[in-house]
Tab-separated table of C-alpha atoms in Angstrom:
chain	number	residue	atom	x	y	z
A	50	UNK	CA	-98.205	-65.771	16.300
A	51	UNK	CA	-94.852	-66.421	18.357
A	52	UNK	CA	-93.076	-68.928	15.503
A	53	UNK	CA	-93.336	-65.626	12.805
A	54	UNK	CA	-93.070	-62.385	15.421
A	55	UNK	CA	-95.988	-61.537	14.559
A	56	UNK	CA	-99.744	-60.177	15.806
A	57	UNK	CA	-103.335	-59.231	14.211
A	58	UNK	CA	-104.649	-56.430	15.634
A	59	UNK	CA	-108.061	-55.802	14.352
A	60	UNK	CA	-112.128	-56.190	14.452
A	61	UNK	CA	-114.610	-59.016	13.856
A	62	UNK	CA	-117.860	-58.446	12.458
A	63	UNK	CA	-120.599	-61.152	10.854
A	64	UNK	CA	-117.883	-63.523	10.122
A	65	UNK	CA	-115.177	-61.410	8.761
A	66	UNK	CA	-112.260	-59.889	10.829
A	67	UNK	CA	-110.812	-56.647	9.375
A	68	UNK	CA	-107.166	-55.575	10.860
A	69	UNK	CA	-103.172	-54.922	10.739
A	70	UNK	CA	-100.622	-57.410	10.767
A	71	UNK	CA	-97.451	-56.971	12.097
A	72	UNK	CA	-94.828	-59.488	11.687
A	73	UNK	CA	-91.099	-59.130	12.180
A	74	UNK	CA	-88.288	-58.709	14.962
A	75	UNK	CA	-87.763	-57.276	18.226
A	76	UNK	CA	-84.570	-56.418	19.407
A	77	UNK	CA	-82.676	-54.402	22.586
A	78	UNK	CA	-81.157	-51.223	22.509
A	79	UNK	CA	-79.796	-48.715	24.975
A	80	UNK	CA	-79.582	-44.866	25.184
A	81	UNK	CA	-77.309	-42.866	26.305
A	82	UNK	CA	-77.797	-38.873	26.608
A	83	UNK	CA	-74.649	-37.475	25.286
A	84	UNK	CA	-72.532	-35.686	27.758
A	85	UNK	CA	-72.014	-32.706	25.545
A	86	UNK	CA	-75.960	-32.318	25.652
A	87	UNK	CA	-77.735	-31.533	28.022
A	88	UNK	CA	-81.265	-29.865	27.909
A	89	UNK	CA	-81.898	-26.061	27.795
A	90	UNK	CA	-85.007	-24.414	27.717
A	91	UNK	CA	-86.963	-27.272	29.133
A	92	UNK	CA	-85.863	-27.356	32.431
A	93	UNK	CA	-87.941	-28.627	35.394
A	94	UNK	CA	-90.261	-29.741	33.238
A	95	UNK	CA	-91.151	-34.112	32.471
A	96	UNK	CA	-90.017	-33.610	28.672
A	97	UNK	CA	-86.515	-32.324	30.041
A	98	UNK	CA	-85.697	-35.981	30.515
A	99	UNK	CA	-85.203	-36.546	26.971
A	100	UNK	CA	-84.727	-33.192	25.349
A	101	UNK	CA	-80.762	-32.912	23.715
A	102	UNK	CA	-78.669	-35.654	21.976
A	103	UNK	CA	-78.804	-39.500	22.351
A	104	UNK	CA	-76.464	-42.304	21.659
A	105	UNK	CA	-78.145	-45.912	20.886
A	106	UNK	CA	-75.946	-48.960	21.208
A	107	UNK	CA	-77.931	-52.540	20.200
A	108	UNK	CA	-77.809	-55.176	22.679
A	109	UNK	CA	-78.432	-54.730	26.513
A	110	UNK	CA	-74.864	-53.461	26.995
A	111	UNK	CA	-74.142	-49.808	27.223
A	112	UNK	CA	-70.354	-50.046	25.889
A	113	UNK	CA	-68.964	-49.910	22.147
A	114	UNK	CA	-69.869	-47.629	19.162
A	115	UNK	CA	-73.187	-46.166	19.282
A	116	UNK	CA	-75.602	-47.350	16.224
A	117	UNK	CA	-77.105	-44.409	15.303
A	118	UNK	CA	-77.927	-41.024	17.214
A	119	UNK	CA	-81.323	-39.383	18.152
A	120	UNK	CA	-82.391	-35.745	19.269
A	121	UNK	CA	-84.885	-34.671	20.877
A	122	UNK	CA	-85.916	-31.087	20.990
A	123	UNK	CA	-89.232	-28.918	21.764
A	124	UNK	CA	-91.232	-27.395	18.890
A	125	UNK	CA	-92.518	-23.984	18.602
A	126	UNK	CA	-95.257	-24.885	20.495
A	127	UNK	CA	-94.008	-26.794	23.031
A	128	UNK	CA	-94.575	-30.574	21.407
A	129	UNK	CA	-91.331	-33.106	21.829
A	130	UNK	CA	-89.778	-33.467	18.177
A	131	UNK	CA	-87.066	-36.135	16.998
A	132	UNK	CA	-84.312	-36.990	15.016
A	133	UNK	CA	-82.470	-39.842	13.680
A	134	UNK	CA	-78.817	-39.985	11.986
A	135	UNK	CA	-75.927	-41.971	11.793
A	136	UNK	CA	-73.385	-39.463	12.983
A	137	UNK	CA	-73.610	-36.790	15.555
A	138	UNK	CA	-73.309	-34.273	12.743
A	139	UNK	CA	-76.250	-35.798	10.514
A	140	UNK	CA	-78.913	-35.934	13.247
A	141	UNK	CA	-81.532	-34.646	10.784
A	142	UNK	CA	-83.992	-37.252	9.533
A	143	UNK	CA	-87.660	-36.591	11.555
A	144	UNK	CA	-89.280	-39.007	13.641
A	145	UNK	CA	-92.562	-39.485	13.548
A	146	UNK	CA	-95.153	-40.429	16.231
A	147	UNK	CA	-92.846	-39.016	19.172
A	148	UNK	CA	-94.321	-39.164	22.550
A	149	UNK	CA	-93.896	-38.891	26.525
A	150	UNK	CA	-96.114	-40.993	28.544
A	151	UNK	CA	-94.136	-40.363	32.222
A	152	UNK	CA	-90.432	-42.198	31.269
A	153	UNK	CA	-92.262	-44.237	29.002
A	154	UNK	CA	-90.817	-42.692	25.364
A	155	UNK	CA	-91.879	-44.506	22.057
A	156	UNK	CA	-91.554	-43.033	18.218
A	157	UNK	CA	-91.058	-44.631	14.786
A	158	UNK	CA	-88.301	-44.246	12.666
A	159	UNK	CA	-89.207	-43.718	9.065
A	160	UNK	CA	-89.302	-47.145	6.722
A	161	UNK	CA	-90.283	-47.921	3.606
A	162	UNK	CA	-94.024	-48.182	2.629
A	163	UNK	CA	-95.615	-51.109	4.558
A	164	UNK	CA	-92.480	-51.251	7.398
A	165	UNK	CA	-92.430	-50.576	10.521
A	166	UNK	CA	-89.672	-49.801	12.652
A	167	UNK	CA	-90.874	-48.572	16.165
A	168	UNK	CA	-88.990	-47.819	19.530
A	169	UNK	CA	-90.557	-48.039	23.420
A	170	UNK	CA	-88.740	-47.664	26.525
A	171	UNK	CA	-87.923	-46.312	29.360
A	172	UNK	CA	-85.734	-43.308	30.118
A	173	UNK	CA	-84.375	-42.559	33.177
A	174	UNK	CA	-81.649	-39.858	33.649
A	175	UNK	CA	-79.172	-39.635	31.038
A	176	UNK	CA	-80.316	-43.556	30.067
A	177	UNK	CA	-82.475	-45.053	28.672
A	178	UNK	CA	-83.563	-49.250	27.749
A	179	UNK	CA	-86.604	-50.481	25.332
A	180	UNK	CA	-86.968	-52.188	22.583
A	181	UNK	CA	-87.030	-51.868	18.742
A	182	UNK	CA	-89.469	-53.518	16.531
A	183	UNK	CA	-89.321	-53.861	13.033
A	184	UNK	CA	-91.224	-55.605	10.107
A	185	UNK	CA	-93.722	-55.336	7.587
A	186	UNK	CA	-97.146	-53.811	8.778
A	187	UNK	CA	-100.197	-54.994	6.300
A	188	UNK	CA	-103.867	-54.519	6.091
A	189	UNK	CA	-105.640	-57.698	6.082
A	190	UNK	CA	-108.952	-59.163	6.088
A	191	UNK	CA	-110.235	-62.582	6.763
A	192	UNK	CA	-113.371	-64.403	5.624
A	193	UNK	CA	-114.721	-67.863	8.089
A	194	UNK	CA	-115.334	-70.404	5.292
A	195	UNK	CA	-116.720	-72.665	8.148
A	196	UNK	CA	-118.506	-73.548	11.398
């Protein structure tokens, strides 16, 4: 639905279709590995292209104050883990739904019950592009009252 930013994703069956809506805003960012972090540990390997400390800016320009900071590390058995903060110091808050899919990296930031606030892009050497999207996320079901 393109006049509310907004999509049904779900299942029809006998009349009644059974689903999520999303509905909200999509907006650019940029990342930007910080030069004072740089991967260990994971070198050579696909995941070392986002392992260590990120800065994300809003907009499709890669200049001013950063927004908020992300870092991405490996876990104890070898999955990609990530965290949020506002200040390079306070880069603490988990991530959830963190994944690698060749330079495709998406997660989701943690919201209150029934948001959604979910990143995708692309990274590609110490930057990055994609796009944020954030609203409420509902279960919904419809009943056809007619032919």
């Amino acid at each position: 639905v393109d006049s509310q930013n907004g999509r049904f994703v779900g299942r029809i069956v006998r009349g009644q279709a059974t689903g999520t809506w999303m509905g909200g805003r999509w907006r650019s960012v940029n990342l930007t590995r910080s030069a004072l972090d740089r991967p260990d540990g994971a070198s050579g390997t696909p995941i070392a292209r986002v392992i260590g400390r990120w800065e994300v800016r809003q907009g499709d320009t890669r200049e001013g104050l950063p927004a908020t900071y992300l870092r991405f590390v490996l876990g104890a058995s070898g999955e990609l883990l990530g965290f949020i903060g506002g200040a390079p110091e306070a880069i603490t808050t988990p991530l959830s739904e963190v994944s690698l899919n060749g330079s495709i990296l998406t997660f989701r930031v943690p919201s209150p019950a029934g948001a959604v606030t979910r990143f995708t892009g692309d990274i590609s050497g110490d930057a990055g592009a994609g796009t944020v999207f954030e609203g409420p996320k509902l279960s919904t079901t419809m009943e056809k009252t007619s032919k």
